[in-house]
mmCIF file of C-alpha atoms and ligand atoms in Angstrom:
data_model
loop_
_atom_site.group_PDB
_atom_site.id
_atom_site.type_symbol
_atom_site.label_atom_id
_atom_site.label_comp_id
_atom_site.label_asym_id
_atom_site.label_seq_id
_atom_site.Cartn_x
_atom_site.Cartn_y
_atom_site.Cartn_z
ATOM 1 C CA MET A 1 6.545 -29.137 9.416
ATOM 2 C CA SER A 2 3.903 -27.345 11.395
ATOM 3 C CA ARG A 3 0.428 -27.527 10.659
ATOM 4 C CA LEU A 4 -1.774 -23.827 9.866
ATOM 5 C CA ILE A 5 -3.145 -24.295 13.409
ATOM 6 C CA ASP A 6 0.291 -23.493 14.908
ATOM 7 C CA VAL A 7 0.510 -20.172 13.260
ATOM 8 C CA ALA A 8 -2.905 -19.384 13.783
ATOM 9 C CA PRO A 9 -2.415 -16.961 16.518
ATOM 10 C CA GLN A 10 0.290 -15.164 14.315
ATOM 11 C CA LEU A 11 -2.535 -15.048 11.234
ATOM 12 C CA ALA A 12 -5.208 -13.456 13.584
ATOM 13 C CA ALA A 13 -2.877 -10.466 14.365
ATOM 14 C CA GLN A 14 -3.064 -9.903 10.314
ATOM 15 C CA ALA A 15 -4.812 -6.670 9.305
ATOM 16 C CA ILE A 16 -4.326 -4.958 5.779
ATOM 17 C CA GLU A 17 -5.227 -1.516 5.263
ATOM 18 C CA LEU A 18 -7.359 -0.852 1.970
ATOM 19 C CA PRO A 19 -7.267 2.155 -0.479
ATOM 20 C CA SER A 20 -10.189 4.128 -0.672
ATOM 21 C CA TRP A 21 -9.207 4.975 -4.433
ATOM 22 C CA ALA A 22 -9.385 1.022 -4.990
ATOM 23 C CA PHE A 23 -13.484 1.477 -4.953
ATOM 24 C CA GLY A 24 -13.409 4.443 -7.371
ATOM 25 C CA ASN A 25 -12.956 4.327 -11.075
ATOM 26 C CA SER A 26 -9.260 3.702 -12.645
ATOM 27 C CA GLY A 27 -7.541 3.101 -15.905
ATOM 28 C CA THR A 28 -4.680 4.142 -17.957
ATOM 29 C CA ARG A 29 -4.161 7.016 -20.236
ATOM 30 C CA PHE A 30 -6.210 5.125 -22.820
ATOM 31 C CA LYS A 31 -9.426 4.681 -21.006
ATOM 32 C CA VAL A 32 -10.772 4.869 -17.441
ATOM 33 C CA PHE A 33 -14.065 2.304 -17.429
ATOM 34 C CA GLY A 34 -16.947 3.175 -15.576
ATOM 35 C CA SER A 35 -18.871 0.232 -13.448
ATOM 36 C CA ALA A 36 -22.432 -0.081 -12.059
ATOM 37 C CA GLY A 37 -22.156 0.532 -8.523
ATOM 38 C CA THR A 38 -19.141 2.408 -8.169
ATOM 39 C CA ALA A 39 -18.606 4.444 -5.178
ATOM 40 C CA ARG A 40 -19.458 8.250 -5.917
ATOM 41 C CA ASP A 41 -17.853 9.636 -2.506
ATOM 42 C CA PRO A 42 -15.696 8.847 0.610
ATOM 43 C CA PHE A 43 -18.884 7.417 2.555
ATOM 44 C CA GLU A 44 -19.277 4.716 -0.182
ATOM 45 C CA LYS A 45 -15.854 4.096 -0.812
ATOM 46 C CA ILE A 46 -15.671 3.235 3.098
ATOM 47 C CA ALA A 47 -19.045 1.520 2.986
ATOM 48 C CA ASP A 48 -17.532 -0.758 0.118
ATOM 49 C CA ALA A 49 -14.301 -1.507 2.153
ATOM 50 C CA ALA A 50 -16.111 -2.253 5.108
ATOM 51 C CA GLN A 51 -17.568 -5.405 3.260
ATOM 52 C CA VAL A 52 -14.118 -6.442 2.517
ATOM 53 C CA HIS A 53 -13.642 -6.533 6.564
ATOM 54 C CA ARG A 54 -17.146 -7.872 7.356
ATOM 55 C CA TYR A 55 -16.065 -11.093 5.303
ATOM 56 C CA THR A 56 -12.638 -11.387 5.750
ATOM 57 C CA GLY A 57 -11.950 -10.228 9.559
ATOM 58 C CA LEU A 58 -8.718 -8.718 7.460
ATOM 59 C CA ALA A 59 -9.285 -5.150 6.788
ATOM 60 C CA PRO A 60 -9.767 -2.961 9.909
ATOM 61 C CA THR A 61 -8.579 0.191 8.034
ATOM 62 C CA VAL A 62 -9.139 2.312 5.165
ATOM 63 C CA ALA A 63 -6.500 4.685 3.770
ATOM 64 C CA LEU A 64 -7.482 8.189 2.372
ATOM 65 C CA HIS A 65 -6.042 10.145 -0.691
ATOM 66 C CA ILE A 66 -6.407 14.008 -0.309
ATOM 67 C CA PRO A 67 -7.856 15.774 -2.009
ATOM 68 C CA TRP A 68 -9.891 13.099 -3.727
ATOM 69 C CA ASP A 69 -11.489 12.024 -0.118
ATOM 70 C CA LYS A 70 -12.146 15.637 1.272
ATOM 71 C CA VAL A 71 -15.093 16.127 3.070
ATOM 72 C CA GLU A 72 -16.704 18.818 4.785
ATOM 73 C CA ASP A 73 -16.974 16.698 7.631
ATOM 74 C CA PHE A 74 -14.046 14.109 8.821
ATOM 75 C CA ASP A 75 -15.704 13.551 12.130
ATOM 76 C CA ALA A 76 -18.685 12.325 10.443
ATOM 77 C CA LEU A 77 -16.953 10.057 8.178
ATOM 78 C CA ARG A 78 -14.823 8.759 11.124
ATOM 79 C CA LYS A 79 -18.211 8.128 12.732
ATOM 80 C CA HIS A 80 -19.463 6.650 9.533
ATOM 81 C CA ALA A 81 -16.521 4.455 9.499
ATOM 82 C CA ASP A 82 -16.924 3.543 12.961
ATOM 83 C CA ASP A 83 -20.223 2.367 12.430
ATOM 84 C CA LEU A 84 -19.155 0.200 9.938
ATOM 85 C CA GLY A 85 -16.492 -1.592 12.303
ATOM 86 C CA VAL A 86 -13.789 0.033 10.084
ATOM 87 C CA ALA A 87 -11.279 2.990 10.815
ATOM 88 C CA LEU A 88 -9.677 5.579 9.105
ATOM 89 C CA GLY A 89 -5.808 5.093 8.288
ATOM 90 C CA THR A 90 -3.043 6.340 6.148
ATOM 91 C CA ILE A 91 -3.474 9.905 4.672
ATOM 92 C CA ASN A 92 -2.143 10.349 1.124
ATOM 93 C CA SER A 93 -1.022 13.353 0.061
ATOM 94 C CA ASN A 94 -1.355 14.646 -3.572
ATOM 95 C CA THR A 95 1.153 16.993 -5.311
ATOM 96 C CA PHE A 96 0.907 15.067 -8.909
ATOM 97 C CA GLN A 97 -2.432 17.076 -10.408
ATOM 98 C CA ASP A 98 -1.961 20.527 -9.713
ATOM 99 C CA ASP A 99 -0.661 22.714 -12.956
ATOM 100 C CA GLU A 100 1.721 24.411 -10.742
ATOM 101 C CA TYR A 101 3.443 21.258 -9.938
ATOM 102 C CA LYS A 102 4.305 20.478 -13.716
ATOM 103 C CA LEU A 103 8.423 20.684 -13.192
ATOM 104 C CA GLY A 104 8.040 20.016 -9.379
ATOM 105 C CA ALA A 105 6.325 20.741 -6.126
ATOM 106 C CA LEU A 106 8.475 20.118 -2.875
ATOM 107 C CA THR A 107 11.651 20.397 -5.042
ATOM 108 C CA HIS A 108 10.580 23.315 -7.332
ATOM 109 C CA THR A 109 12.797 26.120 -7.735
ATOM 110 C CA ASP A 110 10.195 28.461 -6.816
ATOM 111 C CA ALA A 111 9.828 28.753 -3.267
ATOM 112 C CA ALA A 112 6.189 29.786 -3.849
ATOM 113 C CA VAL A 113 5.658 26.555 -5.464
ATOM 114 C CA ARG A 114 6.999 24.573 -2.723
ATOM 115 C CA GLN A 115 5.363 26.340 -0.144
ATOM 116 C CA LYS A 116 1.831 25.500 -1.935
ATOM 117 C CA ALA A 117 3.207 21.996 -1.593
ATOM 118 C CA ILE A 118 4.348 22.325 2.090
ATOM 119 C CA ASP A 119 1.076 24.098 3.089
ATOM 120 C CA HIS A 120 -1.034 21.133 1.248
ATOM 121 C CA HIS A 121 0.847 18.435 3.427
ATOM 122 C CA PHE A 122 -0.114 20.868 6.623
ATOM 123 C CA GLU A 123 -3.598 20.490 5.107
ATOM 124 C CA CYS A 124 -2.996 16.741 5.376
ATOM 125 C CA ILE A 125 -2.105 16.919 8.624
ATOM 126 C CA GLU A 126 -5.040 18.867 9.983
ATOM 127 C CA VAL A 127 -6.901 15.519 8.408
ATOM 128 C CA MET A 128 -4.625 13.368 10.496
ATOM 129 C CA ASN A 129 -5.817 15.558 13.541
ATOM 130 C CA ALA A 130 -9.505 14.824 12.948
ATOM 131 C CA THR A 131 -9.425 11.420 11.700
ATOM 132 C CA GLY A 132 -6.662 10.119 14.257
ATOM 133 C CA SER A 133 -4.569 8.752 11.659
ATOM 134 C CA ARG A 134 -0.753 8.001 12.474
ATOM 135 C CA ASP A 135 0.908 7.754 8.906
ATOM 136 C CA LEU A 136 1.357 10.869 6.523
ATOM 137 C CA LYS A 137 2.486 9.055 3.263
ATOM 138 C CA ILE A 138 4.157 11.126 0.689
ATOM 139 C CA TRP A 139 4.603 9.778 -2.924
ATOM 140 C CA LEU A 140 6.516 12.411 -5.156
ATOM 141 C CA ALA A 141 5.514 12.261 -9.285
ATOM 142 C CA GLU A 142 8.547 14.947 -9.290
ATOM 143 C CA GLY A 143 11.472 14.316 -11.668
ATOM 144 C CA SER A 144 12.361 15.500 -15.414
ATOM 145 C CA ASN A 145 11.863 13.964 -18.743
ATOM 146 C CA TYR A 146 15.146 15.074 -20.444
ATOM 147 C CA PRO A 147 19.076 14.853 -19.447
ATOM 148 C CA GLY A 148 20.131 18.467 -18.583
ATOM 149 C CA GLN A 149 16.299 19.417 -17.886
ATOM 150 C CA ALA A 150 16.921 19.740 -14.232
ATOM 151 C CA ASP A 151 19.451 20.377 -11.246
ATOM 152 C CA LEU A 152 19.442 16.654 -9.548
ATOM 153 C CA ARG A 153 21.751 17.760 -6.676
ATOM 154 C CA GLY A 154 20.026 20.964 -6.108
ATOM 155 C CA ARG A 155 16.514 19.055 -6.393
ATOM 156 C CA GLN A 156 17.630 16.890 -3.799
ATOM 157 C CA ASP A 157 18.494 19.715 -1.236
ATOM 158 C CA ARG A 158 15.092 21.352 -1.623
ATOM 159 C CA LEU A 159 13.426 18.521 -1.194
ATOM 160 C CA ALA A 160 15.344 17.764 2.164
ATOM 161 C CA GLU A 161 14.365 21.300 3.261
ATOM 162 C CA SER A 162 10.906 21.045 2.250
ATOM 163 C CA LEU A 163 10.465 17.577 4.119
ATOM 164 C CA ALA A 164 12.006 19.110 7.197
ATOM 165 C CA THR A 165 9.358 21.840 7.285
ATOM 166 C CA ILE A 166 6.464 19.188 6.778
ATOM 167 C CA TYR A 167 8.190 16.970 9.643
ATOM 168 C CA GLU A 168 8.660 19.785 12.054
ATOM 169 C CA ARG A 169 4.847 19.747 11.665
ATOM 170 C CA ILE A 170 3.870 16.087 12.326
ATOM 171 C CA GLY A 171 2.543 15.178 16.031
ATOM 172 C CA GLU A 172 4.494 13.156 18.442
ATOM 173 C CA ASN A 173 2.155 9.811 17.614
ATOM 174 C CA GLN A 174 2.261 10.611 13.838
ATOM 175 C CA ARG A 175 4.846 9.288 11.053
ATOM 176 C CA LEU A 176 5.922 11.058 7.760
ATOM 177 C CA VAL A 177 6.027 7.689 5.411
ATOM 178 C CA LEU A 178 8.098 8.486 2.001
ATOM 179 C CA GLU A 179 7.234 6.435 -0.847
ATOM 180 C CA TYR A 180 9.703 5.837 -3.593
ATOM 181 C CA LYS A 181 8.670 4.702 -7.228
ATOM 182 C CA PHE A 182 11.577 4.309 -10.079
ATOM 183 C CA PHE A 183 9.770 6.174 -13.122
ATOM 184 C CA GLU A 184 6.454 7.183 -14.168
ATOM 185 C CA PRO A 185 5.255 9.968 -14.519
ATOM 186 C CA ALA A 186 8.877 11.109 -14.956
ATOM 187 C CA PHE A 187 10.911 9.383 -17.957
ATOM 188 C CA TYR A 188 14.373 10.522 -17.034
ATOM 189 C CA HIS A 189 15.024 10.930 -13.476
ATOM 190 C CA THR A 190 12.558 10.848 -10.608
ATOM 191 C CA ASP A 191 13.712 12.787 -7.496
ATOM 192 C CA VAL A 192 12.527 9.848 -5.060
ATOM 193 C CA PRO A 193 13.539 6.806 -7.372
ATOM 194 C CA ASP A 194 14.786 4.291 -4.962
ATOM 195 C CA TRP A 195 14.786 3.064 -1.490
ATOM 196 C CA GLY A 196 18.352 4.081 -0.970
ATOM 197 C CA THR A 197 17.034 8.021 -1.708
ATOM 198 C CA SER A 198 14.303 7.356 0.332
ATOM 199 C CA TYR A 199 16.103 6.370 3.209
ATOM 200 C CA ALA A 200 18.667 9.102 2.919
ATOM 201 C CA GLN A 201 16.045 11.291 3.079
ATOM 202 C CA VAL A 202 13.770 10.403 6.148
ATOM 203 C CA ALA A 203 17.203 9.319 8.202
ATOM 204 C CA ALA A 204 17.789 12.998 7.913
ATOM 205 C CA LEU A 205 14.386 13.753 9.090
ATOM 206 C CA GLY A 206 14.116 11.681 12.439
ATOM 207 C CA GLU A 207 13.037 8.939 13.979
ATOM 208 C CA ARG A 208 9.068 9.128 13.122
ATOM 209 C CA ALA A 209 10.089 9.502 9.348
ATOM 210 C CA VAL A 210 10.362 5.807 7.780
ATOM 211 C CA VAL A 211 9.951 4.387 4.253
ATOM 212 C CA CYS A 212 7.428 2.782 2.565
ATOM 213 C CA LEU A 213 8.191 0.258 -0.230
ATOM 214 C CA ASP A 214 5.258 0.020 -2.926
ATOM 215 C CA THR A 215 6.007 -3.697 -4.616
ATOM 216 C CA GLY A 216 5.395 -2.017 -8.134
ATOM 217 C CA HIS A 217 7.823 0.567 -7.772
ATOM 218 C CA HIS A 218 11.045 -1.122 -8.846
ATOM 219 C CA ALA A 219 13.035 -1.510 -11.822
ATOM 220 C CA PRO A 220 12.039 -5.610 -13.518
ATOM 221 C CA GLY A 221 14.431 -8.044 -11.866
ATOM 222 C CA THR A 222 14.785 -6.078 -8.603
ATOM 223 C CA ASN A 223 15.174 -8.611 -5.566
ATOM 224 C CA ILE A 224 12.837 -6.868 -3.491
ATOM 225 C CA GLU A 225 12.944 -8.886 -0.255
ATOM 226 C CA PHE A 226 16.501 -8.310 -0.034
ATOM 227 C CA ILE A 227 15.393 -4.585 0.360
ATOM 228 C CA VAL A 228 12.519 -5.572 2.866
ATOM 229 C CA MET A 229 15.476 -7.337 4.633
ATOM 230 C CA GLN A 230 17.560 -4.282 4.774
ATOM 231 C CA LEU A 231 14.971 -1.473 5.297
ATOM 232 C CA LEU A 232 13.840 -3.641 8.222
ATOM 233 C CA ARG A 233 17.538 -4.501 9.533
ATOM 234 C CA LEU A 234 18.060 -0.429 9.538
ATOM 235 C CA GLY A 235 14.480 0.141 11.320
ATOM 236 C CA LYS A 236 13.032 2.370 8.724
ATOM 237 C CA LEU A 237 10.547 0.503 7.093
ATOM 238 C CA GLY A 238 7.227 1.857 7.891
ATOM 239 C CA SER A 239 5.011 0.453 5.393
ATOM 240 C CA PHE A 240 4.273 -1.818 2.276
ATOM 241 C CA ASP A 241 1.957 -0.471 -0.560
ATOM 242 C CA PHE A 242 1.368 -4.020 -1.669
ATOM 243 C CA ASN A 243 0.072 -4.982 -5.382
ATOM 244 C CA SER A 244 1.464 -7.039 -8.197
ATOM 245 C CA ARG A 245 3.100 -6.250 -12.039
ATOM 246 C CA PHE A 246 4.063 -7.833 -15.096
ATOM 247 C CA TYR A 247 5.602 -5.033 -16.667
ATOM 248 C CA ALA A 248 5.627 -1.462 -14.802
ATOM 249 C CA ASP A 249 3.574 0.236 -12.032
ATOM 250 C CA ASP A 250 0.575 -1.635 -13.194
ATOM 251 C CA ASP A 251 -1.013 -2.092 -9.890
ATOM 252 C CA LEU A 252 -2.628 -5.521 -10.573
ATOM 253 C CA ILE A 253 -3.990 -7.569 -7.309
ATOM 254 C CA VAL A 254 -1.288 -8.473 -5.225
ATOM 255 C CA GLY A 255 0.114 -12.017 -5.793
ATOM 256 C CA ALA A 256 -1.705 -12.351 -9.204
ATOM 257 C CA ALA A 257 1.513 -11.944 -10.973
ATOM 258 C CA ASP A 258 3.936 -13.206 -9.114
ATOM 259 C CA PRO A 259 2.821 -15.132 -5.788
ATOM 260 C CA PHE A 260 6.002 -16.736 -5.070
ATOM 261 C CA GLN A 261 7.504 -12.901 -5.227
ATOM 262 C CA LEU A 262 4.797 -12.378 -2.241
ATOM 263 C CA PHE A 263 5.492 -15.299 -0.455
ATOM 264 C CA ARG A 264 9.540 -14.432 -0.346
ATOM 265 C CA ILE A 265 8.811 -10.506 0.504
ATOM 266 C CA LEU A 266 6.483 -12.035 3.163
ATOM 267 C CA PHE A 267 9.219 -14.640 4.606
ATOM 268 C CA GLU A 268 11.715 -11.820 4.974
ATOM 269 C CA VAL A 269 9.105 -9.352 6.693
ATOM 270 C CA ILE A 270 8.712 -12.358 8.941
ATOM 271 C CA ARG A 271 12.208 -13.333 9.307
ATOM 272 C CA GLY A 272 12.908 -9.589 10.034
ATOM 273 C CA GLY A 273 10.502 -9.012 12.648
ATOM 274 C CA GLY A 274 8.348 -6.860 10.914
ATOM 275 C CA TYR A 275 5.257 -9.160 10.897
ATOM 276 C CA GLY A 276 2.698 -8.073 13.595
ATOM 277 C CA ASN A 277 4.921 -5.133 14.204
ATOM 278 C CA PRO A 278 2.608 -1.916 14.565
ATOM 279 C CA ASP A 279 5.381 -0.209 12.903
ATOM 280 C CA VAL A 280 5.254 -1.875 9.690
ATOM 281 C CA ALA A 281 2.147 -1.303 8.084
ATOM 282 C CA PHE A 282 0.216 -3.354 5.143
ATOM 283 C CA MET A 283 -1.618 -1.717 3.156
ATOM 284 C CA LEU A 284 -2.904 -2.343 -0.682
ATOM 285 C CA ASP A 285 -2.479 0.234 -3.543
ATOM 286 C CA GLN A 286 -4.236 -1.361 -6.405
ATOM 287 C CA CYS A 287 -6.584 -0.242 -9.009
ATOM 288 C CA HIS A 288 -9.149 -2.663 -10.574
ATOM 289 C CA ASN A 289 -9.443 -1.015 -13.951
ATOM 290 C CA ILE A 290 -11.753 -4.027 -15.255
ATOM 291 C CA GLU A 291 -12.317 -6.174 -12.341
ATOM 292 C CA GLN A 292 -15.415 -5.869 -9.579
ATOM 293 C CA LYS A 293 -13.668 -3.561 -6.899
ATOM 294 C CA ILE A 294 -15.006 -5.102 -3.561
ATOM 295 C CA PRO A 295 -14.375 -8.360 -4.835
ATOM 296 C CA GLY A 296 -10.935 -7.655 -6.270
ATOM 297 C CA GLN A 297 -9.996 -6.459 -2.761
ATOM 298 C CA ILE A 298 -11.329 -9.460 -1.040
ATOM 299 C CA ARG A 299 -9.163 -11.597 -3.613
ATOM 300 C CA SER A 300 -6.270 -9.262 -2.612
ATOM 301 C CA VAL A 301 -6.364 -9.714 1.121
ATOM 302 C CA LEU A 302 -7.094 -13.446 0.936
ATOM 303 C CA ASN A 303 -4.003 -13.604 -1.394
ATOM 304 C CA VAL A 304 -1.842 -11.856 1.284
ATOM 305 C CA GLN A 305 -3.301 -14.247 4.142
ATOM 306 C CA GLU A 306 -2.651 -16.877 1.964
ATOM 307 C CA MET A 307 1.177 -16.363 1.382
ATOM 308 C CA THR A 308 1.607 -15.258 4.781
ATOM 309 C CA ALA A 309 0.300 -18.476 6.249
ATOM 310 C CA ARG A 310 2.821 -20.443 3.844
ATOM 311 C CA ALA A 311 5.467 -18.180 4.930
ATOM 312 C CA LEU A 312 4.706 -18.797 8.457
ATOM 313 C CA LEU A 313 5.167 -22.705 7.891
ATOM 314 C CA VAL A 314 8.566 -22.331 6.806
ATOM 315 C CA ASP A 315 10.516 -24.680 9.179
ATOM 316 C CA THR A 316 13.097 -22.012 10.285
ATOM 317 C CA THR A 317 15.267 -24.364 12.558
ATOM 318 C CA ALA A 318 15.639 -26.904 9.755
ATOM 319 C CA LEU A 319 16.500 -23.995 7.222
ATOM 320 C CA THR A 320 18.829 -22.676 9.439
ATOM 321 C CA ALA A 321 20.764 -25.556 9.963
ATOM 322 C CA ALA A 322 20.638 -26.236 6.355
ATOM 323 C CA GLN A 323 22.166 -22.831 5.575
ATOM 324 C CA GLU A 324 24.768 -23.095 8.389
ATOM 325 C CA SER A 325 25.673 -26.290 7.217
ATOM 326 C CA GLY A 326 25.959 -25.157 3.544
ATOM 327 C CA ASP A 327 23.837 -27.564 2.224
ATOM 328 C CA VAL A 328 22.571 -25.339 -0.610
ATOM 329 C CA LEU A 329 20.000 -27.620 -2.216
ATOM 330 C CA GLU A 330 18.232 -28.877 1.376
ATOM 331 C CA ALA A 331 17.889 -25.141 2.222
ATOM 332 C CA ASN A 332 16.028 -24.280 -0.786
ATOM 333 C CA ARG A 333 13.987 -27.480 -0.364
ATOM 334 C CA ILE A 334 12.919 -26.769 3.060
ATOM 335 C CA PHE A 335 11.946 -22.730 1.642
ATOM 336 C CA MET A 336 9.963 -24.314 -1.308
ATOM 337 C CA ASP A 337 8.299 -26.852 0.939
ATOM 338 C CA ALA A 338 6.231 -24.128 2.501
ATOM 339 C CA PHE A 339 5.583 -22.094 -0.597
ATOM 340 C CA TYR A 340 4.050 -25.617 -2.126
ATOM 341 C CA THR A 341 1.921 -26.186 1.097
ATOM 342 C CA ASP A 342 -1.852 -25.705 -0.084
ATOM 343 C CA VAL A 343 -3.279 -24.082 3.089
ATOM 344 C CA ARG A 344 -6.374 -23.078 1.565
ATOM 345 C CA ALA A 345 -8.646 -25.881 2.978
ATOM 346 C CA ASP A 346 -7.120 -25.068 6.514
ATOM 347 C CA LEU A 347 -7.612 -21.449 5.896
ATOM 348 C CA ALA A 348 -10.991 -21.955 5.770
ATOM 349 C CA ALA A 349 -11.641 -24.586 8.309
ATOM 350 C CA TRP A 350 -9.930 -22.014 10.438
ATOM 351 C CA ARG A 351 -11.823 -18.964 9.449
ATOM 352 C CA GLU A 352 -14.841 -20.619 10.308
ATOM 353 C CA THR A 353 -13.625 -21.317 13.566
ATOM 354 C CA ARG A 354 -13.349 -17.287 14.206
ATOM 355 C CA GLY A 355 -17.074 -16.769 13.019
ATOM 356 C CA LEU A 356 -15.958 -15.648 9.155
ATOM 357 C CA PRO A 357 -17.050 -17.597 6.160
ATOM 358 C CA ALA A 358 -14.984 -20.276 4.927
ATOM 359 C CA ASP A 359 -15.054 -18.688 1.415
ATOM 360 C CA PRO A 360 -15.273 -15.096 1.603
ATOM 361 C CA MET A 361 -15.634 -14.214 -1.780
ATOM 362 C CA GLU A 362 -18.848 -16.645 -2.045
ATOM 363 C CA ALA A 363 -20.070 -15.247 0.869
ATOM 364 C CA TYR A 364 -19.959 -11.643 -0.591
ATOM 365 C CA LEU A 365 -21.288 -12.343 -3.754
ATOM 366 C CA ALA A 366 -24.150 -14.318 -2.393
ATOM 367 C CA SER A 367 -24.838 -11.003 0.171
ATOM 368 C CA GLY A 368 -26.960 -8.976 -2.491
ATOM 369 C CA TYR A 369 -24.649 -6.180 -1.572
ATOM 370 C CA GLN A 370 -23.077 -5.807 -5.113
ATOM 371 C CA GLN A 371 -26.809 -5.659 -6.439
ATOM 372 C CA GLN A 372 -27.932 -3.349 -4.128
ATOM 373 C CA ILE A 373 -25.063 -0.822 -5.289
ATOM 374 C CA GLU A 374 -25.654 -1.010 -8.373
ATOM 375 C CA SER A 375 -29.552 -0.271 -8.312
ATOM 376 C CA GLU A 376 -29.497 2.490 -5.437
ATOM 377 C CA ARG A 377 -26.139 4.167 -7.231
ATOM 378 C CA VAL A 378 -27.655 5.813 -9.563
ATOM 379 C CA GLY A 379 -26.861 9.253 -10.785
ATOM 380 C CA GLY A 380 -24.037 11.402 -9.106
ATOM 381 C CA THR A 381 -20.753 11.218 -10.434
ATOM 382 C CA GLN A 382 -18.600 7.784 -9.723
ATOM 383 C CA ALA A 383 -15.034 8.402 -7.993
ATOM 384 C CA GLY A 384 -12.304 8.425 -9.788
ATOM 385 C CA TRP A 385 -8.283 10.036 -9.623
ATOM 386 C CA GLY A 386 -10.067 13.369 -10.363
ATOM 387 C CA ALA A 387 -9.133 16.108 -8.050
HETATM 388 C C1 LRH B 1 2.278 6.185 -7.037
HETATM 389 C C2 LRH B 1 1.308 5.411 -6.195
HETATM 390 C C3 LRH B 1 1.076 6.261 -4.173
HETATM 391 C C4 LRH B 1 -0.277 6.749 -4.030
HETATM 392 C C5 LRH B 1 -0.769 6.520 -5.813
HETATM 393 C C6 LRH B 1 -2.214 6.014 -5.923
HETATM 394 O O1 LRH B 1 2.272 5.270 -8.230
HETATM 395 O O2 LRH B 1 1.564 4.060 -5.534
HETATM 396 O O3 LRH B 1 1.098 5.380 -3.639
HETATM 397 O O4 LRH B 1 -0.472 7.885 -4.034
HETATM 398 O O5 LRH B 1 0.034 5.290 -6.417
HETATM 399 MN MN1 MN B 2 1.788 3.691 -3.686
#
């Protein structure tokens, strides 16, 4: 079994993008709880995200959501991020909050509604040009609630046409990333419900169109790591939205609900050449409804780092030998041995060799930043999912 120090160079390459919206208020249809010190605008969200990178060295970029993170001057926002040691990342579009999109946006039967949604994506591409972002991430809430309500085939054809119009506008160094989700807010059919549909749509667009896999967007019991393997094999896995869930799209801290699933997913990422590969972006997509947001993000990136370290420790030579000799139990033992390897002490020591705190959470909590923002951020409106 290789020791952590043997995989440290690979660990050092890890970069996990943080979602700006994790630093705003979020909740459920029942309640959105506010909390002291919550960011009130994109500048404060980025300042909070920079704290995560400062103590973990793991989160050099922040994803934005438009219009939630719309500002007058994106150059100023870009400079603000740069001054704080981070950069602006993926631009997420939003066609799930406008009244016109009740029955669809890029799939809508009305060409004028489709054009409005397409124009929103053109606006997002303008933001990307200003922020220097590579990825335009599209998640569509579009679908229906009752059988017969919608023409499933017609919607797919209109979606393909709308996406092609958007794809034509993205730049040479930019990508269109299509995220799938099996249900919610639509409860009968969703127009991009699974990896196969997202793959079919992006494959038709071209090489700069790829799939986003959100770990909370699959039916219970889905073997997500198999999908990871297949999308890597097809060269179409563009990014992850990492989070965890017990039931639906709970958007909980990644690794909190099922650390073994996270380990299995990361093993396939490494096995398939997706780790340390700039073509496969790691992002968190979470909501800290009741826990503190900056500590929640710190815990999240550390969970991904820890499970990545364990996955990198799999003795792949012995595993391959056991697999090829049909030694079922030995292959499983070798796989589980890495998962059961407690790397936390080695990781803490390794962080110190890189000038980072052994315990980033403890360092953040001792920094006083939380108390500072709770005392300073008085008045104004706390950020949230409000358009
Ligand atoms: C949809 C989703 C998507 C984002 C939103 C914040 O459930 O995963 O990635 O746009 O959450
Ligand atoms: Mn997502």
